[in-house]
Amino acid sequence: KQFKTNKNNSKFFFFKNKMVKPHVILTTFPAQGHINPALQFAKNLVKNGIQVTFSTSIYAQRLMDEKKSIDNFPKGLMNFVPFSDGFDDGFDHSKDPVFYMSQLRKCGSQTVKNIIINCSENGSPITCLLYSIFLPWAAEVAREVNIPSALLWSQPATILDIYYFNFHGYEKEMANESNDPNWSIQLPGLPNLKTKDLPSFLLPSNVKGSLRVALPPFKELINTLDSEINPKILVNTFDELEPNALKAIENYKFYGIGPLIPSAFLDGNDPLDSCFGADLFDKSNDYIEWLNTKENSSVVYISFGSLMNPSISQMEEISKGLIDIGRPFLWIIKQDEKNKENEKKIIGCVEELEKIGKIVPWCSQLEVLRHPSLGCFVSHCGWNSALESLSCGVPVVAFPQWTDQMTNAKQIEDVWKSGVRVNVNEDGIVESEEVKRCIELVMDGGVKGDEMRKNAKKWKELAREAVKEGGSSHKNLKAFIDEVAKGY
């Protein structure tokens, strides 16, 4: 079965003196958290009659093909044509990410350009290029072939604002003063931010941030946008969630077009649109049956995303906290050779854990978040997870690790008030007592827990309203499509 498309939405316009149909190429960084929202946006374009060529790395595309996760995409309007990142058989990102990024630029820019040329030669010219985070070179390719481009930003607008202001007058202050834990900064249109609230790549003192591997691409991205006459940014958020952040940069045109979540889990308008369609990992099959045996709002769901697990020390503390609480839990521990060893170590308490909960390597997160047994989400606060928790009305124990997660946790606790953020000790570890305190605060039905659940449900309704016909994200999507159809 395929999701719905509107066959009456076909548009034509003059492009390079020819009457053509709008055709977007959407290029995305080859990671699960980047591919998911990009694919969902591609589906939204297709539903509105826009032809899309979806392009990620050859290796990521191969994984998607092997898992047959894209079989339900409509043929004709949606094509998958991968680019080469220089590592067509995969790359171990723990080795040299700087080298990977340089090869991605070198090989990716040439192959994306070739894809665009081939489409034109085959009578279906690309009329607009969309690119994701870490692919600013794609905008250069668009300029070379004389087509417009726009950024598909898969983090909150607040994060792009922070990077923008960092590179426009605040860089020295952030770099020098942010070592002081009592320091804070008020950026235009944003809440007051302390050191612990900033994206970790901006903090010289941060262990992972000190690698600063992502900072040069972010700077290049801002420079790329600044060089555009009318830079356009499509953001996986909605106007009601970030009203000020979407207007904080005068020179940029933001379109809140989220949440980029399959319709079956959001507005229900298209029940067949029930997955992103880009599983890069094998998932378990029996966790839903296990959840079905649990009482409503009783289960603690723990997941730290697709990139990494916490340290062994941290996993031990989480394990102790879960055993002390005694509540049923579903814990996602991503498996590779290293993590198999880690799992053995933690968990000298595996038997105790398995008496009360379930550990699986991967799952369909939206299925879990929508399950009536779910009471709380212990999350790393990657943006996809944060937005999914808001869209499903699930309160959060915010457990950020690095990059944008720190800022997302700040917003969840202080701005959207749909969760509580854990405190770390001097070694950066969240101790078992703190894990227990935060989960019980959300789950035990006190005044604060009730407020979090109430706010989570409020954001769930606002997210649904945003994507419905006439909602803010629906209007913004239509406005962007109209510009694409006019050949902006």
Coordinates of C-alpha atoms in Angstrom, one line a residue:
K1 CA 0.0 0.0 0.0
Q2 CA 1.2 3.5 -0.8
F3 CA 0.4 6.8 1.0
K4 CA -2.0 9.3 -0.6
T5 CA -1.0 11.7 -3.3
N6 CA -3.1 14.4 -4.8
K7 CA -3.0 13.9 -8.6
N8 CA -4.7 17.3 -9.1
N9 CA -1.8 19.2 -7.7
S10 CA 0.4 19.1 -10.8
K11 CA 2.1 22.4 -11.6
F12 CA 4.1 23.6 -14.6
F13 CA 6.1 26.7 -15.1
F14 CA 8.7 28.2 -17.5
F15 CA 12.2 27.1 -16.5
K16 CA 15.2 28.1 -18.7
N17 CA 12.7 29.0 -21.4
K18 CA 10.9 25.6 -21.3
M19 CA 7.6 24.6 -19.8
V20 CA 8.5 22.1 -17.1
K21 CA 7.1 20.5 -14.0
P22 CA 8.7 21.4 -10.6
H23 CA 11.3 18.8 -9.7
V24 CA 13.2 19.0 -6.4
I25 CA 16.4 17.2 -5.5
L26 CA 16.7 16.7 -1.8
T27 CA 20.2 15.9 -0.6
T28 CA 20.7 14.7 3.0
F29 CA 23.6 13.7 5.3
P30 CA 23.7 9.9 5.6
A31 CA 22.6 9.5 9.2
Q32 CA 19.3 8.1 10.6
G33 CA 18.4 11.4 12.4
H34 CA 18.9 13.4 9.2
I35 CA 17.3 11.0 6.7
N36 CA 14.1 10.5 8.7
P37 CA 12.8 14.2 8.6
A38 CA 14.2 14.6 5.0
L39 CA 12.2 11.6 3.8
Q40 CA 9.1 12.8 5.5
F41 CA 9.4 16.2 3.9
A42 CA 10.0 14.6 0.6
K43 CA 6.7 12.6 1.1
N44 CA 4.9 15.9 1.9
L45 CA 6.2 17.5 -1.3
V46 CA 5.1 14.4 -3.3
K47 CA 1.6 14.5 -1.8
N48 CA 1.4 18.1 -3.2
G49 CA 2.3 17.0 -6.7
I50 CA 6.0 17.9 -6.6
Q51 CA 8.4 15.5 -8.2
V52 CA 11.3 14.6 -5.8
T53 CA 14.7 13.0 -6.4
F54 CA 15.9 11.9 -2.9
S55 CA 19.7 11.6 -2.6
T56 CA 21.8 10.4 0.3
S57 CA 25.0 8.3 0.3
I58 CA 25.3 5.1 -1.7
Y59 CA 25.9 3.1 1.5
A60 CA 22.9 4.5 3.4
Q61 CA 20.7 3.9 0.3
R62 CA 21.9 0.3 0.2
L63 CA 20.9 -0.2 3.9
M64 CA 17.5 1.3 3.1
D65 CA 17.1 -1.0 0.1
E66 CA 18.2 -4.1 2.0
K67 CA 15.5 -3.5 4.7
K68 CA 12.9 -2.7 2.0
S69 CA 11.9 0.3 4.1
I70 CA 11.2 2.4 1.0
D71 CA 9.0 -0.1 -0.9
N72 CA 5.8 1.8 -0.2
F73 CA 6.9 5.0 -1.8
P74 CA 4.9 6.0 -4.9
K75 CA 6.7 5.3 -8.1
G76 CA 7.0 8.1 -10.6
L77 CA 7.0 11.2 -8.4
M78 CA 9.6 9.9 -6.0
N79 CA 13.0 8.6 -7.1
F80 CA 16.0 7.5 -5.1
V81 CA 19.4 8.4 -6.7
P82 CA 22.3 8.3 -4.2
F83 CA 25.5 10.3 -4.3
S84 CA 29.0 9.0 -3.3
D85 CA 30.5 10.2 -0.1
G86 CA 33.8 8.5 -1.0
F87 CA 33.0 5.5 1.2
D88 CA 30.5 3.4 -0.8
D89 CA 31.0 0.4 1.5
G90 CA 30.6 2.4 4.7
F91 CA 32.8 4.4 7.0
D92 CA 33.7 4.0 10.7
H93 CA 32.9 7.5 12.0
S94 CA 34.9 6.9 15.2
K95 CA 38.1 7.0 13.1
D96 CA 38.5 10.4 11.4
P97 CA 35.4 12.5 11.0
V98 CA 37.4 15.4 9.6
F99 CA 38.7 13.2 6.8
Y100 CA 35.2 11.9 6.2
M101 CA 33.7 15.4 5.8
S102 CA 36.4 16.4 3.3
Q103 CA 35.7 13.3 1.2
L104 CA 32.0 13.9 1.5
R105 CA 32.4 17.4 0.0
K106 CA 34.8 16.3 -2.7
C107 CA 32.9 13.2 -3.9
G108 CA 29.4 14.4 -3.0
S109 CA 29.6 17.7 -4.8
Q110 CA 30.7 16.0 -8.0
T111 CA 28.1 13.2 -7.9
V112 CA 25.2 15.5 -7.0
K113 CA 26.1 17.8 -9.9
N114 CA 26.2 14.7 -12.2
I115 CA 22.7 13.7 -10.9
I116 CA 21.3 17.1 -11.8
I117 CA 22.9 17.1 -15.2
N118 CA 21.6 13.6 -15.9
C119 CA 18.1 14.6 -14.9
S120 CA 18.2 17.5 -17.3
E121 CA 19.5 15.3 -20.2
N122 CA 16.7 12.8 -19.5
G123 CA 14.0 15.4 -19.9
S124 CA 13.2 16.0 -16.2
P125 CA 15.3 19.0 -15.2
I126 CA 15.9 19.7 -11.5
T127 CA 14.3 23.1 -10.7
C128 CA 15.2 23.4 -7.0
L129 CA 17.8 21.9 -4.7
L130 CA 17.2 21.2 -1.0
Y131 CA 20.1 20.3 1.3
S132 CA 20.5 19.3 4.9
I133 CA 22.9 20.1 7.7
F134 CA 26.5 19.3 6.9
L135 CA 26.0 19.7 3.2
P136 CA 26.5 23.4 2.6
W137 CA 28.6 22.6 -0.5
A138 CA 25.3 21.5 -2.2
A139 CA 24.2 25.1 -2.3
E140 CA 27.4 25.8 -4.3
V141 CA 26.5 23.0 -6.7
A142 CA 23.0 24.7 -7.2
R143 CA 24.7 28.0 -8.0
E144 CA 27.0 26.3 -10.5
V145 CA 24.1 24.8 -12.4
N146 CA 22.0 27.9 -12.0
I147 CA 19.1 26.6 -9.9
P148 CA 17.7 27.9 -6.6
S149 CA 18.4 26.2 -3.3
A150 CA 17.0 26.1 0.2
L151 CA 18.2 24.6 3.5
L152 CA 16.2 21.9 5.2
W153 CA 17.1 22.4 8.8
S154 CA 16.4 19.3 11.0
Q155 CA 17.1 21.0 14.3
P156 CA 15.0 23.7 16.1
A157 CA 15.1 27.2 14.8
T158 CA 16.7 28.2 18.1
I159 CA 19.8 26.2 17.3
L160 CA 20.3 27.9 13.9
D161 CA 19.8 31.3 15.6
I162 CA 22.5 30.5 18.2
Y163 CA 25.0 29.5 15.5
Y164 CA 24.1 32.6 13.5
F165 CA 24.7 35.0 16.4
N166 CA 27.8 33.1 17.4
F167 CA 29.3 33.9 14.0
H168 CA 27.8 37.4 14.0
G169 CA 29.4 39.2 16.9
Y170 CA 29.1 36.8 19.9
E171 CA 31.8 34.3 19.1
K172 CA 34.4 35.7 21.4
E173 CA 32.1 36.1 24.4
M174 CA 30.8 32.5 24.0
A175 CA 34.2 31.1 23.7
N176 CA 35.8 33.0 26.5
E177 CA 33.0 33.4 29.1
S178 CA 31.2 30.1 28.7
N179 CA 33.8 28.4 30.9
D180 CA 32.1 30.1 33.8
P181 CA 29.1 28.0 34.9
N182 CA 27.3 31.1 36.2
W183 CA 27.7 33.0 32.9
S184 CA 24.6 33.5 30.8
I185 CA 23.7 35.3 27.6
Q186 CA 20.6 36.8 26.1
L187 CA 20.5 36.5 22.3
P188 CA 17.9 38.2 20.2
G189 CA 14.6 36.4 20.2
L190 CA 15.8 33.6 22.5
P191 CA 15.5 32.6 26.2
N192 CA 18.4 33.4 28.5
L193 CA 21.0 30.7 28.0
K194 CA 23.6 29.5 30.5
T195 CA 26.7 27.6 29.6
K196 CA 25.0 24.2 30.1
D197 CA 22.3 25.3 27.6
L198 CA 24.5 26.0 24.6
P199 CA 25.2 23.5 21.8
S200 CA 28.3 21.7 23.0
F201 CA 30.3 22.4 19.8
L202 CA 30.5 26.0 20.9
L203 CA 32.1 25.1 24.3
P204 CA 35.9 24.7 24.4
S205 CA 35.5 23.0 27.8
N206 CA 33.2 20.3 26.5
V207 CA 34.9 16.9 26.0
K208 CA 33.0 16.1 22.8
G209 CA 32.7 19.7 21.8
S210 CA 36.5 20.2 22.0
L211 CA 36.7 18.0 18.9
R212 CA 34.9 20.9 17.2
V213 CA 34.5 18.7 14.2
A214 CA 31.1 20.2 13.4
L215 CA 31.9 23.8 13.9
P216 CA 33.6 24.5 10.6
P217 CA 30.6 23.1 8.6
F218 CA 28.2 25.2 10.7
K219 CA 30.3 28.3 10.0
E220 CA 30.4 27.5 6.3
L221 CA 26.6 26.9 6.4
I222 CA 26.0 30.4 7.9
N223 CA 28.4 31.9 5.3
T224 CA 26.6 30.1 2.5
L225 CA 23.2 31.5 3.7
D226 CA 24.6 35.0 4.1
S227 CA 25.8 34.9 0.5
E228 CA 22.3 34.2 -0.8
I229 CA 20.1 37.2 -1.9
N230 CA 17.0 35.7 -0.3
P231 CA 18.1 32.7 1.9
K232 CA 15.3 30.3 2.6
I233 CA 15.3 27.8 5.5
L234 CA 12.7 25.0 6.0
V235 CA 12.6 24.2 9.7
N236 CA 11.4 21.0 11.3
T237 CA 9.3 22.9 13.9
F238 CA 6.1 24.8 14.0
D239 CA 5.2 28.5 14.5
E240 CA 3.5 28.0 17.9
L241 CA 6.5 26.1 19.3
E242 CA 9.2 28.6 18.4
P243 CA 7.4 31.9 17.5
N244 CA 10.3 34.2 18.4
A245 CA 13.2 32.0 17.2
L246 CA 11.6 31.8 13.7
K247 CA 11.8 35.6 13.4
A248 CA 15.1 36.2 15.2
I249 CA 17.2 36.6 12.1
E250 CA 16.0 39.5 9.9
N251 CA 17.9 38.4 6.7
Y252 CA 16.6 34.8 6.6
K253 CA 13.2 33.6 5.6
F254 CA 12.2 30.7 7.9
Y255 CA 9.4 28.3 7.1
G256 CA 8.1 26.2 10.0
I257 CA 7.0 23.1 8.2
G258 CA 7.0 20.5 11.1
P259 CA 6.6 18.3 12.8
L260 CA 8.0 16.1 10.1
I261 CA 6.4 12.9 11.4
P262 CA 4.4 10.3 9.5
S263 CA 0.7 11.3 9.3
A264 CA -0.6 8.2 11.0
F265 CA 1.1 9.4 14.2
L266 CA 0.3 13.0 13.9
D267 CA -2.9 14.2 12.2
G268 CA -4.2 10.8 11.1
N269 CA -5.1 12.2 7.7
D270 CA -3.2 9.4 5.9
P271 CA -3.2 6.1 7.9
L272 CA -0.9 4.5 5.2
D273 CA 1.8 7.0 6.1
S274 CA 2.9 5.0 9.1
C275 CA 6.7 5.0 9.1
F276 CA 9.5 7.3 7.9
G277 CA 10.7 4.6 5.5
A278 CA 14.4 4.7 6.2
D279 CA 15.4 2.1 8.8
L280 CA 19.2 1.8 8.9
F281 CA 19.0 -0.6 11.9
D282 CA 17.4 -3.9 12.6
K283 CA 14.6 -3.6 15.2
S284 CA 13.1 -6.1 17.6
N285 CA 9.7 -7.6 16.9
D286 CA 8.3 -8.4 20.3
Y287 CA 8.4 -5.1 22.3
I288 CA 4.8 -4.0 21.3
E289 CA 3.5 -7.3 22.6
W290 CA 5.4 -6.7 25.8
L291 CA 4.0 -3.1 26.1
N292 CA 0.5 -4.5 25.6
T293 CA 0.8 -6.4 28.9
K294 CA 1.5 -3.2 30.9
E295 CA -1.0 -0.8 32.5
N296 CA -1.7 2.6 31.0
S297 CA 1.0 5.3 31.7
S298 CA 3.2 2.8 33.6
V299 CA 6.2 2.3 31.4
V300 CA 9.5 4.3 31.4
Y301 CA 11.0 4.4 27.9
I302 CA 14.7 5.0 27.7
S303 CA 16.6 5.8 24.4
F304 CA 19.7 7.8 23.6
G305 CA 19.3 7.9 19.9
S306 CA 20.9 6.4 16.8
L307 CA 24.5 7.6 17.2
M308 CA 25.7 6.5 20.6
N309 CA 25.0 4.9 23.9
P310 CA 26.1 6.5 27.2
S311 CA 29.3 5.5 28.9
I312 CA 29.5 2.3 30.9
S313 CA 29.6 4.3 34.2
Q314 CA 26.4 6.2 33.1
M315 CA 24.7 3.0 32.1
E316 CA 25.4 1.5 35.5
E317 CA 23.9 4.4 37.3
I318 CA 20.8 4.3 35.1
S319 CA 20.5 0.5 35.8
K320 CA 20.7 1.1 39.6
G321 CA 18.1 3.9 39.3
L322 CA 15.7 1.6 37.3
I323 CA 16.1 -1.2 39.8
D324 CA 15.4 1.1 42.8
I325 CA 12.3 2.5 41.1
G326 CA 11.0 -0.9 40.2
R327 CA 8.7 0.4 37.4
P328 CA 8.5 -1.5 34.1
F329 CA 10.8 0.0 31.4
L330 CA 11.8 -0.4 27.8
W331 CA 15.4 0.5 27.2
I332 CA 17.0 0.8 23.8
I333 CA 20.7 -0.2 23.8
K334 CA 22.1 0.0 20.3
Q335 CA 24.2 -3.0 19.5
D336 CA 27.6 -3.3 17.9
E337 CA 30.7 -5.2 18.9
K338 CA 31.7 -2.6 21.4
N339 CA 28.2 -2.3 22.9
K340 CA 27.9 -6.1 23.3
E341 CA 30.9 -6.0 25.7
N342 CA 29.4 -2.9 27.4
E343 CA 26.1 -4.7 27.9
K344 CA 27.9 -7.6 29.6
K345 CA 29.7 -5.1 32.0
I346 CA 26.6 -3.1 33.1
I347 CA 24.8 -5.0 33.8
G348 CA 26.0 -7.4 36.4
C349 CA 22.4 -6.6 37.2
V350 CA 20.9 -7.8 34.0
E351 CA 18.9 -10.5 35.6
E352 CA 17.4 -8.0 38.1
L353 CA 16.7 -5.6 35.2
E354 CA 15.0 -8.2 33.1
K355 CA 12.6 -9.0 36.0
I356 CA 11.0 -5.6 35.7
G357 CA 11.8 -4.3 32.2
K358 CA 12.9 -5.1 28.6
I359 CA 16.1 -4.2 26.8
V360 CA 16.1 -4.2 22.9
P361 CA 18.6 -2.9 20.3
W362 CA 16.2 -0.8 18.3
C363 CA 12.5 -0.1 17.9
S364 CA 9.9 2.1 16.1
Q365 CA 10.0 5.0 18.5
L366 CA 6.7 6.5 17.3
E367 CA 4.9 3.2 17.9
V368 CA 6.3 3.2 21.4
L369 CA 5.5 6.9 22.2
R370 CA 2.0 6.4 21.0
H371 CA 1.4 3.3 23.1
P372 CA -1.1 3.8 26.0
S373 CA 1.3 2.1 28.4
L374 CA 3.9 4.9 28.0
G375 CA 4.3 7.2 31.0
C376 CA 7.6 8.8 30.5
F377 CA 10.5 9.2 28.0
V378 CA 14.1 9.3 29.3
S379 CA 15.6 11.0 26.3
H380 CA 18.9 12.3 25.1
C381 CA 16.9 15.2 23.6
G382 CA 18.0 14.9 20.0
W383 CA 15.6 17.0 18.1
N384 CA 13.7 14.2 16.4
S385 CA 13.1 12.6 19.7
A386 CA 12.2 15.9 21.4
L387 CA 9.7 16.8 18.7
E388 CA 8.2 13.3 18.6
S389 CA 7.7 13.4 22.4
L390 CA 5.9 16.7 22.1
S391 CA 3.8 15.5 19.2
C392 CA 2.8 12.3 21.1
G393 CA 2.1 14.2 24.3
V394 CA 4.7 12.2 26.4
P395 CA 6.5 14.0 29.3
V396 CA 10.3 13.8 29.2
V397 CA 13.2 13.2 31.6
A398 CA 15.8 15.3 29.6
F399 CA 19.2 13.6 29.6
P400 CA 21.3 15.5 27.1
Q401 CA 24.7 14.3 25.9
W402 CA 26.1 16.8 23.4
T403 CA 25.5 19.1 20.4
D404 CA 21.9 20.6 20.2
Q405 CA 20.6 18.3 22.9
M406 CA 21.7 20.7 25.7
T407 CA 19.6 23.5 24.3
N408 CA 16.6 21.2 23.6
A409 CA 16.7 20.1 27.2
K410 CA 16.6 23.7 28.3
Q411 CA 13.6 24.4 26.2
I412 CA 11.8 21.2 27.4
E413 CA 12.2 22.1 31.0
D414 CA 12.0 25.9 31.1
V415 CA 10.1 27.0 27.9
W416 CA 7.7 24.2 26.9
K417 CA 7.6 22.9 30.5
S418 CA 6.9 19.3 29.4
G419 CA 9.8 17.6 31.3
V420 CA 12.6 17.8 33.8
R421 CA 16.3 18.0 33.1
V422 CA 18.7 15.8 35.0
N423 CA 21.6 17.2 37.0
V424 CA 25.1 15.9 36.6
N425 CA 27.9 15.5 39.2
E426 CA 31.3 16.9 38.9
D427 CA 32.4 14.0 36.7
G428 CA 29.5 14.7 34.3
I429 CA 27.6 11.6 35.4
V430 CA 23.9 11.5 36.4
E431 CA 23.9 9.4 39.5
S432 CA 21.2 6.7 40.2
E433 CA 19.5 8.8 42.9
E434 CA 19.1 11.7 40.3
V435 CA 17.7 9.2 37.7
K436 CA 15.2 8.0 40.3
R437 CA 14.3 11.5 41.4
C438 CA 13.5 12.7 37.9
I439 CA 11.6 9.7 36.8
E440 CA 9.5 9.8 40.0
L441 CA 8.9 13.5 39.6
V442 CA 7.3 12.9 36.1
M443 CA 5.5 9.6 37.0
D444 CA 4.3 9.9 40.5
G445 CA 1.4 12.3 39.9
G446 CA 2.5 15.3 42.0
V447 CA 1.8 18.9 41.1
K448 CA 4.9 19.2 38.9
G449 CA 4.3 15.9 37.2
D450 CA 0.7 16.8 36.5
E451 CA 1.8 20.1 35.0
M452 CA 4.4 18.4 32.7
R453 CA 1.7 15.9 31.5
K454 CA -0.8 18.7 30.9
N455 CA 1.8 20.7 28.9
A456 CA 2.8 17.7 26.9
K457 CA -0.8 17.1 25.9
K458 CA -1.1 20.8 25.0
W459 CA 1.8 20.6 22.6
K460 CA 0.5 17.4 21.1
E461 CA -2.7 19.2 20.1
L462 CA -0.9 22.3 18.8
A463 CA 1.4 20.1 16.7
R464 CA -1.6 18.4 15.2
E465 CA -3.3 21.7 14.5
A466 CA -0.2 23.0 12.8
V467 CA -0.1 20.3 10.1
K468 CA -3.9 20.3 9.5
E469 CA -5.3 22.2 6.5
G470 CA -5.2 25.8 7.4
G471 CA -2.6 25.3 10.2
S472 CA 0.6 27.2 10.4
S473 CA 2.9 24.4 9.0
H474 CA 0.4 23.6 6.3
K475 CA 0.3 27.2 5.2
N476 CA 4.0 27.5 5.2
L477 CA 4.5 24.3 3.2
K478 CA 2.0 25.6 0.6
A479 CA 3.8 29.0 0.5
F480 CA 7.1 27.3 -0.2
I481 CA 5.6 25.0 -2.8
D482 CA 4.1 28.0 -4.6
E483 CA 7.5 29.6 -4.7
V484 CA 9.0 26.3 -6.1
A485 CA 6.2 26.2 -8.7
K486 CA 7.0 29.7 -9.8
G487 CA 10.6 28.9 -10.2
Y488 CA 11.8 31.3 -7.5

